[in-house]
XYZ file of N, CA and C in Angstrom:
666
model
N 26.582 -2.100 -182.660
C 25.575 -1.904 -183.979
C 25.699 -0.761 -184.290
N 26.231 -0.602 -185.499
C 26.784 0.570 -185.953
C 25.257 1.528 -186.318
N 25.549 2.602 -186.433
C 24.539 3.658 -186.907
C 23.889 3.891 -188.338
N 22.717 3.396 -188.640
C 22.526 3.650 -189.992
C 22.923 5.257 -190.928
N 23.158 5.005 -191.824
C 23.625 6.148 -192.657
C 22.785 7.666 -192.062
N 21.671 7.198 -192.009
C 20.637 8.339 -191.734
C 20.970 9.067 -190.588
N 20.853 8.166 -189.420
C 21.194 8.430 -187.977
C 23.225 9.060 -187.999
N 23.718 8.549 -188.854
C 25.387 9.506 -188.764
C 25.191 10.592 -189.179
N 24.009 10.868 -190.410
C 24.140 11.974 -190.564
C 23.463 12.672 -189.695
N 22.525 12.705 -189.441
C 21.921 13.216 -188.432
C 23.263 14.003 -187.217
N 23.806 12.723 -186.851
C 24.735 12.964 -186.049
C 26.038 14.059 -186.165
N 26.288 13.672 -187.381
C 27.050 15.063 -187.927
C 26.692 16.343 -188.176
N 24.955 16.025 -188.410
C 24.525 17.557 -188.584
C 24.347 17.979 -186.955
N 23.921 17.299 -186.043
C 24.035 18.336 -184.782
C 25.306 18.477 -184.387
N 26.097 17.880 -184.325
C 27.691 18.068 -184.233
C 28.002 19.845 -185.093
N 27.602 19.726 -185.832
C 27.959 21.126 -186.732
C 27.087 21.898 -186.172
N 26.018 21.610 -185.595
C 25.233 22.957 -185.070
C 25.334 22.842 -183.934
N 26.022 22.205 -183.062
C 26.651 22.630 -181.883
C 27.636 23.726 -181.908
N 28.359 23.327 -182.886
C 29.996 24.103 -183.056
C 29.800 25.223 -183.487
N 28.768 25.819 -184.227
C 28.093 26.946 -184.541
C 27.566 27.593 -183.458
N 26.724 26.770 -183.057
C 26.479 27.278 -181.508
C 27.474 27.986 -180.816
N 28.371 27.124 -180.301
C 29.409 27.316 -179.833
C 30.634 28.971 -180.463
N 30.968 28.434 -181.667
C 31.369 29.474 -182.308
C 30.822 30.741 -182.084
N 29.299 30.607 -182.032
C 28.856 32.362 -181.741
C 28.604 32.841 -180.562
N 28.544 31.458 -179.291
C 28.209 31.752 -177.988
C 29.803 32.874 -177.392
N 31.150 31.802 -178.330
C 32.414 32.806 -177.870
C 32.390 34.276 -178.452
N 32.135 34.446 -179.686
C 32.027 35.299 -180.289
C 31.472 36.834 -179.517
N 30.217 36.249 -179.360
C 29.564 37.469 -178.618
C 30.361 37.995 -176.962
N 30.648 36.583 -176.330
C 31.743 36.849 -175.400
C 32.589 37.886 -175.328
N 33.247 37.270 -176.536
C 34.411 37.863 -177.181
C 34.272 39.696 -177.078
N 33.177 39.765 -177.630
C 32.774 41.698 -177.932
C 32.726 41.869 -176.510
N 32.032 41.390 -175.551
C 31.729 42.062 -174.210
C 32.588 41.893 -173.638
N 33.632 41.063 -173.551
C 34.966 41.343 -172.481
C 35.704 42.324 -172.939
N 35.928 42.084 -174.462
C 36.918 43.219 -174.832
C 36.376 44.705 -174.819
N 35.260 45.029 -174.743
C 34.629 45.750 -174.276
C 34.417 46.753 -173.090
N 34.800 45.522 -172.359
C 34.972 45.975 -170.820
C 36.494 45.586 -170.466
N 37.469 44.889 -170.873
C 38.717 44.769 -170.569
C 39.777 45.241 -171.440
N 39.275 45.812 -172.945
C 39.967 45.595 -173.934
C 40.740 44.648 -174.557
N 41.199 44.626 -175.465
C 42.094 43.402 -176.468
C 42.588 42.201 -175.463
N 43.023 43.176 -175.014
C 44.372 42.607 -173.660
C 43.647 41.686 -173.067
N 42.218 40.891 -172.846
C 41.505 40.287 -172.163
C 41.990 38.894 -172.286
N 42.155 37.749 -171.154
C 42.890 36.538 -171.703
C 41.943 35.588 -172.435
N 42.416 34.548 -172.903
C 41.048 33.577 -173.205
C 40.514 32.667 -172.223
N 41.237 32.616 -171.365
C 40.379 32.241 -170.433
C 39.159 33.086 -169.858
N 39.388 34.307 -169.309
C 38.196 35.301 -169.177
C 37.428 35.062 -170.377
N 37.552 34.565 -171.319
C 36.296 34.761 -172.584
C 35.785 33.477 -172.590
N 36.576 32.356 -172.319
C 35.620 31.471 -172.335
C 35.096 31.130 -171.368
N 35.119 31.717 -169.953
C 34.540 31.849 -168.672
C 33.199 32.317 -169.358
N 33.370 33.699 -169.801
C 31.821 34.063 -170.367
C 31.131 33.753 -170.894
N 31.688 32.651 -171.925
C 30.817 32.077 -172.976
C 30.495 31.016 -172.409
N 30.894 30.180 -171.124
C 30.541 29.237 -170.705
C 30.814 28.248 -171.402
N 32.290 28.378 -171.880
C 32.495 26.701 -172.502
C 34.168 26.646 -171.981
N 34.277 25.064 -172.806
C 35.791 25.188 -171.931
C 37.083 25.821 -172.737
N 38.214 26.010 -171.817
C 39.476 26.442 -172.638
C 39.442 25.754 -174.020
N 39.801 24.482 -174.256
C 39.787 23.392 -175.118
C 38.935 23.856 -176.685
N 37.752 23.672 -175.931
C 36.740 24.381 -177.069
C 37.139 25.535 -177.861
N 37.618 26.782 -176.971
C 37.730 27.914 -177.353
C 38.936 27.896 -178.032
N 39.940 26.914 -178.082
C 41.173 27.167 -178.592
C 40.744 25.998 -180.170
N 40.032 25.170 -180.045
C 39.430 24.375 -181.366
C 39.048 25.706 -182.193
N 38.281 26.130 -181.723
C 37.640 27.482 -182.906
C 38.438 28.195 -183.136
N 39.348 28.630 -182.439
C 40.174 30.158 -182.472
C 41.381 29.415 -181.909
N 42.514 29.327 -182.329
C 43.755 28.893 -182.187
C 44.618 30.037 -181.304
N 44.559 31.472 -181.822
C 44.993 32.359 -181.389
C 44.007 33.187 -181.196
N 44.745 34.624 -179.985
C 44.245 35.369 -179.479
C 43.618 36.372 -181.073
N 44.435 36.470 -181.792
C 44.528 37.371 -183.007
C 43.272 36.622 -184.251
N 43.237 35.312 -184.036
C 42.069 34.844 -184.928
C 40.794 35.198 -184.226
N 40.460 35.103 -182.574
C 39.191 35.775 -181.956
C 39.131 37.223 -182.034
N 39.809 37.711 -182.139
C 40.110 39.101 -182.419
C 39.392 39.780 -183.801
N 40.475 38.657 -184.920
C 39.614 39.066 -186.199
C 38.079 38.347 -186.362
N 37.825 37.779 -185.735
C 36.309 36.625 -186.095
C 35.302 37.834 -185.463
N 35.601 38.770 -184.552
C 34.675 39.764 -183.605
C 34.439 41.075 -184.470
N 35.722 41.490 -184.911
C 36.147 42.625 -185.662
C 35.638 42.490 -187.357
N 35.411 41.001 -187.885
C 35.455 41.374 -189.303
C 34.135 41.910 -190.160
N 33.128 42.281 -189.290
C 32.185 42.718 -190.098
C 32.312 44.418 -189.697
N 33.034 44.734 -188.559
C 33.387 46.315 -188.355
C 34.678 46.958 -189.561
N 35.451 46.029 -189.884
C 36.615 46.391 -190.944
C 36.127 45.793 -192.385
N 35.210 44.888 -192.136
C 34.468 45.408 -194.015
C 33.567 46.941 -194.093
N 33.265 47.079 -192.924
C 32.105 48.048 -192.867
C 33.586 49.335 -193.146
N 34.796 49.330 -192.615
C 35.182 50.427 -192.795
C 36.045 50.263 -194.225
N 36.135 49.248 -194.825
C 36.667 49.178 -196.049
C 35.484 49.746 -197.242
N 34.279 49.575 -196.818
C 33.572 49.954 -197.862
C 32.922 51.295 -197.648
N 33.104 52.160 -196.291
C 32.983 53.307 -196.069
C 34.033 54.161 -196.470
N 35.567 53.670 -196.703
C 36.561 54.089 -197.253
C 36.421 54.295 -198.802
N 36.069 53.581 -199.372
C 36.201 53.133 -200.993
C 34.890 54.002 -200.932
N 33.110 54.095 -200.453
C 32.978 54.687 -200.973
C 33.173 56.260 -201.100
N 33.535 56.628 -199.910
C 34.191 58.287 -199.566
C 35.028 58.641 -201.222
N 36.278 57.360 -201.401
C 36.868 57.975 -201.868
C 35.939 58.355 -203.388
N 34.648 57.504 -203.872
C 34.414 58.122 -205.131
C 33.633 59.323 -205.108
N 33.718 60.113 -203.644
C 32.752 61.006 -203.614
C 33.733 62.295 -204.595
N 32.592 62.825 -205.347
C 33.003 63.846 -206.071
C 33.341 64.819 -205.498
N 33.245 65.569 -204.692
C 34.246 66.221 -203.117
C 35.094 65.491 -202.621
N 36.254 65.894 -202.727
C 37.034 65.348 -201.881
C 36.942 65.429 -200.231
N 36.456 66.661 -200.151
C 35.993 66.636 -198.856
C 35.122 66.978 -198.134
N 34.258 66.300 -198.982
C 32.781 65.840 -198.007
C 32.772 63.936 -198.254
N 33.745 63.575 -198.958
C 34.350 62.073 -198.705
C 35.142 62.189 -197.263
N 35.751 62.848 -197.319
C 36.887 62.797 -196.088
C 36.176 62.966 -195.116
N 35.309 63.636 -194.802
C 34.507 64.101 -193.550
C 33.537 62.920 -193.179
N 32.969 62.395 -194.232
C 32.009 61.604 -194.620
C 32.621 60.128 -193.516
N 33.723 59.813 -193.916
C 34.575 58.853 -193.877
C 34.972 58.509 -192.368
N 35.672 60.133 -191.696
C 35.909 60.540 -190.422
C 35.240 59.832 -189.534
N 33.533 60.657 -189.974
C 32.800 60.622 -188.942
C 32.182 58.773 -188.848
N 32.155 58.153 -190.029
C 32.077 56.515 -190.102
C 32.751 55.887 -189.559
N 33.950 55.901 -189.394
C 34.821 55.448 -188.628
C 35.026 55.474 -187.293
N 34.680 56.683 -187.087
C 34.373 57.027 -185.476
C 33.335 56.050 -184.610
N 32.214 56.331 -185.592
C 30.670 55.919 -185.294
C 31.194 54.294 -185.357
N 31.966 53.699 -185.974
C 32.339 51.957 -186.286
C 33.170 51.936 -184.289
N 33.889 52.561 -184.420
C 34.696 52.486 -182.980
C 33.459 52.622 -181.895
N 32.625 53.547 -181.924
C 31.869 53.921 -180.084
C 30.639 52.239 -180.716
N 30.318 51.622 -181.518
C 30.010 50.670 -181.626
C 30.483 49.018 -181.081
N 31.850 49.287 -181.481
C 32.929 48.229 -181.225
C 34.553 48.595 -180.806
N 33.862 48.932 -179.473
C 35.142 49.318 -178.627
C 36.474 48.369 -178.866
N 37.428 48.938 -179.447
C 38.552 48.319 -179.380
C 39.095 48.580 -180.761
N 38.140 49.160 -181.541
C 38.038 49.038 -183.245
C 39.627 49.734 -183.491
N 39.776 50.990 -182.577
C 41.226 51.569 -183.267
C 42.126 50.650 -182.863
N 42.519 50.058 -182.081
C 43.434 48.850 -181.652
C 43.534 47.743 -182.772
N 42.540 47.725 -183.504
C 41.977 46.465 -184.327
C 42.934 47.289 -185.393
N 42.367 48.435 -185.800
C 43.083 49.044 -187.420
C 44.295 49.205 -187.024
N 45.530 48.797 -186.088
C 46.585 48.857 -185.767
C 47.621 47.410 -185.883
N 46.936 46.043 -185.967
C 47.035 45.195 -185.568
C 47.476 44.423 -186.966
N 48.414 43.301 -186.841
C 48.578 42.586 -187.600
C 47.796 41.205 -187.603
N 47.309 40.759 -188.590
C 46.448 39.685 -188.840
C 47.401 38.444 -190.032
N 47.933 37.704 -189.696
C 48.881 37.391 -190.297
C 48.348 36.035 -191.101
N 47.557 35.284 -190.034
C 46.372 34.198 -190.728
C 45.158 34.694 -191.064
N 44.936 36.172 -191.286
C 43.114 36.404 -191.642
C 43.393 37.720 -192.623
N 43.971 36.599 -193.708
C 44.255 37.519 -194.971
C 43.262 38.278 -195.321
N 41.843 37.736 -194.954
C 40.433 39.221 -195.409
C 40.765 40.343 -194.595
N 41.101 40.061 -193.449
C 41.347 41.028 -192.538
C 42.453 42.039 -193.083
N 43.429 41.532 -193.386
C 44.701 42.403 -194.026
C 44.024 43.157 -195.130
N 43.706 42.431 -195.956
C 43.385 43.173 -197.335
C 42.490 44.178 -197.142
N 40.702 43.895 -196.050
C 39.971 44.796 -196.060
C 40.460 46.123 -195.372
N 41.790 46.165 -194.560
C 42.132 46.970 -193.866
C 43.476 47.870 -194.955
N 44.260 47.314 -195.613
C 44.884 47.549 -196.590
C 44.014 48.246 -197.777
N 42.770 48.098 -197.974
C 42.135 48.788 -198.964
C 41.820 50.233 -198.897
N 41.485 49.761 -197.092
C 40.507 51.074 -196.789
C 41.514 51.929 -196.447
N 42.929 51.896 -196.297
C 44.188 52.736 -195.682
C 44.538 53.276 -197.530
N 44.561 52.899 -198.228
C 44.630 53.067 -199.526
C 44.176 54.308 -200.036
N 42.612 53.580 -199.663
C 41.325 54.636 -200.157
C 41.644 55.833 -199.409
N 41.950 56.273 -198.375
C 42.064 57.185 -197.591
C 43.116 58.162 -197.577
N 43.844 57.253 -197.932
C 45.464 58.206 -198.451
C 45.263 58.855 -199.607
N 44.199 58.390 -201.148
C 44.212 59.153 -202.058
C 43.094 59.935 -201.667
N 42.076 60.200 -200.906
C 41.215 60.748 -200.474
C 41.751 62.000 -200.004
N 43.068 61.755 -198.788
C 43.803 63.096 -198.303
C 44.571 63.769 -199.161
N 44.832 63.298 -199.925
C 45.904 63.911 -200.942
C 44.970 64.719 -202.136
N 43.570 64.178 -202.475
C 42.804 64.965 -202.847
C 41.943 66.116 -202.705
N 41.914 66.138 -201.444
C 41.157 67.058 -200.177
C 42.097 68.299 -200.267
N 43.563 67.807 -199.861
C 44.484 68.766 -199.684
C 44.523 69.403 -200.759
N 44.334 68.910 -202.432
C 44.312 69.789 -203.618
C 43.241 70.245 -203.857
N 42.165 70.079 -202.963
C 40.808 71.012 -203.382
C 41.160 72.333 -202.411
N 42.028 72.058 -201.849
C 42.213 73.564 -200.906
C 41.268 73.653 -199.264
N 40.558 72.220 -199.482
C 39.667 72.156 -197.986
C 40.385 71.583 -196.850
N 41.381 70.675 -197.292
C 42.096 70.339 -195.839
C 43.325 70.570 -195.699
N 43.933 71.033 -194.341
C 45.042 71.573 -193.736
C 46.119 70.474 -194.603
N 46.858 71.640 -194.802
C 48.293 71.262 -196.253
C 48.673 70.049 -195.129
N 49.072 70.408 -193.772
C 49.835 69.862 -192.944
C 49.179 68.577 -191.805
N 48.043 68.052 -192.774
C 47.351 66.541 -192.125
C 47.947 65.675 -192.453
N 48.404 64.502 -191.456
C 48.590 63.579 -191.712
C 47.739 62.342 -191.676
N 48.404 61.233 -191.974
C 47.395 59.852 -192.112
C 47.597 59.752 -190.490
N 48.606 59.989 -189.772
C 48.821 59.516 -188.328
C 47.509 60.895 -187.811
N 47.228 61.541 -188.034
C 46.008 62.041 -187.340
C 44.865 61.852 -187.689
N 44.795 60.601 -187.969
C 43.116 59.930 -187.998
C 43.484 58.908 -186.639
N 44.249 58.285 -186.426
C 44.613 57.499 -185.098
C 44.507 58.446 -184.011
N 45.255 59.486 -183.887
C 45.110 60.154 -182.588
C 43.390 60.493 -182.455
N 42.887 60.890 -183.653
C 41.577 61.314 -183.486
C 40.938 60.397 -182.881
N 41.333 58.644 -183.033
C 40.332 57.264 -182.668
C 41.183 57.295 -181.044
N 41.889 57.923 -180.662
C 42.470 57.663 -179.370
C 41.939 58.422 -178.553
N 41.518 59.542 -179.237
C 40.911 60.725 -178.300
C 39.409 60.000 -178.273
N 38.594 59.786 -179.326
C 37.519 59.292 -179.325
C 37.270 57.958 -178.049
N 38.360 57.057 -178.295
C 38.175 56.608 -177.252
C 37.951 56.713 -175.773
N 38.887 57.572 -175.271
C 38.978 58.265 -174.306
C 37.577 58.961 -173.868
N 36.499 59.578 -174.900
C 35.624 60.186 -174.608
C 34.323 58.469 -174.300
N 34.668 57.609 -175.338
C 33.512 56.538 -175.051
C 33.575 55.640 -173.795
N 34.800 55.798 -173.152
C 35.773 55.098 -172.312
C 35.230 55.774 -171.255
N 34.765 57.031 -171.046
C 34.370 57.706 -169.561
C 33.189 58.312 -169.527
N 32.512 58.807 -170.708
C 31.204 59.094 -170.930
C 30.024 58.478 -170.280
N 29.566 57.178 -170.555
C 28.627 56.668 -170.332
C 27.848 56.379 -171.359
N 26.294 56.654 -170.416
C 25.211 57.271 -171.596
C 25.391 58.467 -172.262
N 25.826 59.043 -172.200
C 26.326 60.673 -172.778
C 27.536 59.767 -174.308
N 27.688 58.834 -173.956
C 28.971 58.705 -175.035
C 28.763 59.409 -176.639
N 27.405 58.841 -176.975
C 27.225 58.727 -177.895
C 27.099 60.241 -178.191
N 26.365 61.301 -177.964
C 26.811 62.462 -178.166
C 27.610 63.042 -177.746
N 28.703 63.010 -176.697
C 29.941 63.209 -176.641
C 30.704 62.929 -177.798
N 30.691 62.064 -178.329
C 31.741 61.434 -179.413
C 31.082 62.195 -180.437
N 30.094 62.754 -180.938
C 29.926 62.925 -182.329
C 30.221 64.681 -182.207
N 30.139 65.251 -181.035
C 30.489 66.699 -180.615
C 32.508 66.530 -181.047
N 33.088 65.758 -180.086
C 34.522 65.431 -180.126
C 34.707 65.359 -181.634
N 34.124 64.720 -182.410
C 34.641 64.463 -183.955
C 34.387 65.645 -184.783
N 33.205 65.934 -184.627
C 33.029 67.353 -185.293
C 34.031 68.384 -184.991
N 34.475 68.646 -183.843
C 35.564 69.534 -183.074
C 36.903 69.097 -184.062
N 37.280 68.031 -184.128
C 38.106 67.688 -184.784
C 37.793 68.118 -186.502
N 36.980 67.763 -186.972
C 36.604 68.013 -188.457
C 36.672 69.203 -188.496
N 36.437 70.010 -188.203
C 36.432 71.754 -188.017
C 38.264 72.129 -187.937
N 38.788 71.372 -186.888
C 40.103 71.281 -187.187
C 41.268 71.310 -188.266
N 40.728 70.482 -189.000
C 41.066 69.794 -190.360
C 40.905 70.649 -191.232
N 39.811 71.673 -191.134
C 39.414 71.771 -192.392
C 39.766 73.501 -192.929
N 39.742 73.821 -194.107
C 40.277 74.857 -194.439
C 38.749 75.115 -194.928
N 38.446 76.811 -194.718
C 37.568 77.598 -194.935
C 36.585 77.893 -193.815
N 35.255 77.964 -194.135
C 34.323 78.102 -193.359
C 34.141 76.723 -192.129
N 33.816 77.246 -191.336
C 33.248 76.714 -190.031
C 31.617 75.655 -190.496
N 32.165 74.878 -190.002
C 30.687 73.652 -190.308
C 30.031 73.576 -189.199
N 28.556 73.524 -188.954
C 27.629 73.473 -187.573
C 27.938 72.062 -186.781
N 28.410 71.996 -185.272
C 28.631 71.285 -185.001
C 27.335 70.495 -184.178
N 27.449 69.081 -183.922
C 26.645 68.294 -183.160
C 26.069 68.866 -182.010
N 24.739 68.861 -181.245
C 25.022 69.643 -180.036
C 25.794 68.632 -178.772
N 26.091 69.225 -178.016
C 27.043 68.396 -176.849
C 25.984 68.366 -176.157
N 26.239 66.951 -175.112
C 25.339 66.735 -174.457
C 24.924 67.481 -173.453
N 23.790 67.596 -172.849
C 23.911 68.756 -171.482
C 24.426 68.114 -170.151
N 24.855 69.297 -169.178
C 25.893 68.897 -168.123
C 25.280 67.750 -167.437
N 24.546 67.875 -166.873
C 23.749 66.627 -165.993
C 23.517 65.626 -166.600
N 23.304 65.225 -168.187
C 23.530 63.955 -168.511
C 24.759 63.383 -168.614
N 25.953 64.526 -168.856
C 27.245 63.964 -169.092
C 27.673 63.300 -167.775
N 27.645 64.372 -166.792
C 28.247 64.129 -165.580
C 27.291 62.631 -165.041
N 25.699 62.635 -165.236
C 25.275 61.281 -164.918
C 25.999 59.820 -165.429
N 26.031 60.262 -166.846
C 26.930 59.104 -167.676
C 27.978 58.963 -167.309
N 29.002 59.788 -166.686
C 30.463 59.244 -166.232
C 30.467 58.645 -165.076
N 29.346 59.051 -163.932
C 29.323 58.556 -162.189
C 28.772 57.481 -162.873
N 27.630 56.763 -163.607
C 27.463 55.560 -163.912
C 28.375 54.774 -164.410
N 28.791 55.138 -165.603
C 30.311 54.044 -165.815
C 31.460 54.248 -164.810
N 31.737 55.230 -163.732
C 32.744 54.836 -162.957
C 31.857 53.743 -161.674
N 30.964 53.589 -161.560
C 30.122 52.572 -160.875
C 30.483 51.222 -161.925
N 30.060 51.304 -162.643
C 30.148 50.028 -163.660
C 31.288 49.670 -163.481
N 32.590 50.020 -163.643
C 33.873 49.943 -164.144
C 34.334 49.242 -162.934
N 33.788 49.727 -161.720
C 34.427 49.634 -160.240
C 33.739 48.389 -159.931
């Protein structure tokens, strides 16, 4: 007996709902696995963490880069908006500082984001556009901040990825104290980039808190 049009419509709606739940479950599992294992984590380990079969995962995300793009899409868009907003600041140095702080905070919330900024997303055109727009805005901002005499003349765009790599190291080992330690590091680096009076730094985490965080992070990783 053929299902009625109403029954068929309900079946299609249930399938769509199941597919969306699976997609959300996979993305959330991938976010957790990437935080723990890095972006080189296998698709099989992500499928296990999501509680879905590997075939289901590949139906939703045919390649690893498709999955990475889905996980980091919101962060990449936030990065784009931050770069465009920074470029519009009347004082380029203020925009430069705000953007560096924002991209490092995005990294703290989305482990692996520094790697994503350097990846190629052939099929995810939106990710490519967002990254390119952010890069172009940041390049303009750097030139303006140098022209103002507020940014060191030998600063180059590659200095930002170097800062992100250093920040990744802090985030990886500082445990519970990571947010405070990251803000302190970023403040120190911005000081190094600046020309002119030194700016106030965020307070460093107390030594005991930093040590406890590092110990707890090692135990978790082990």
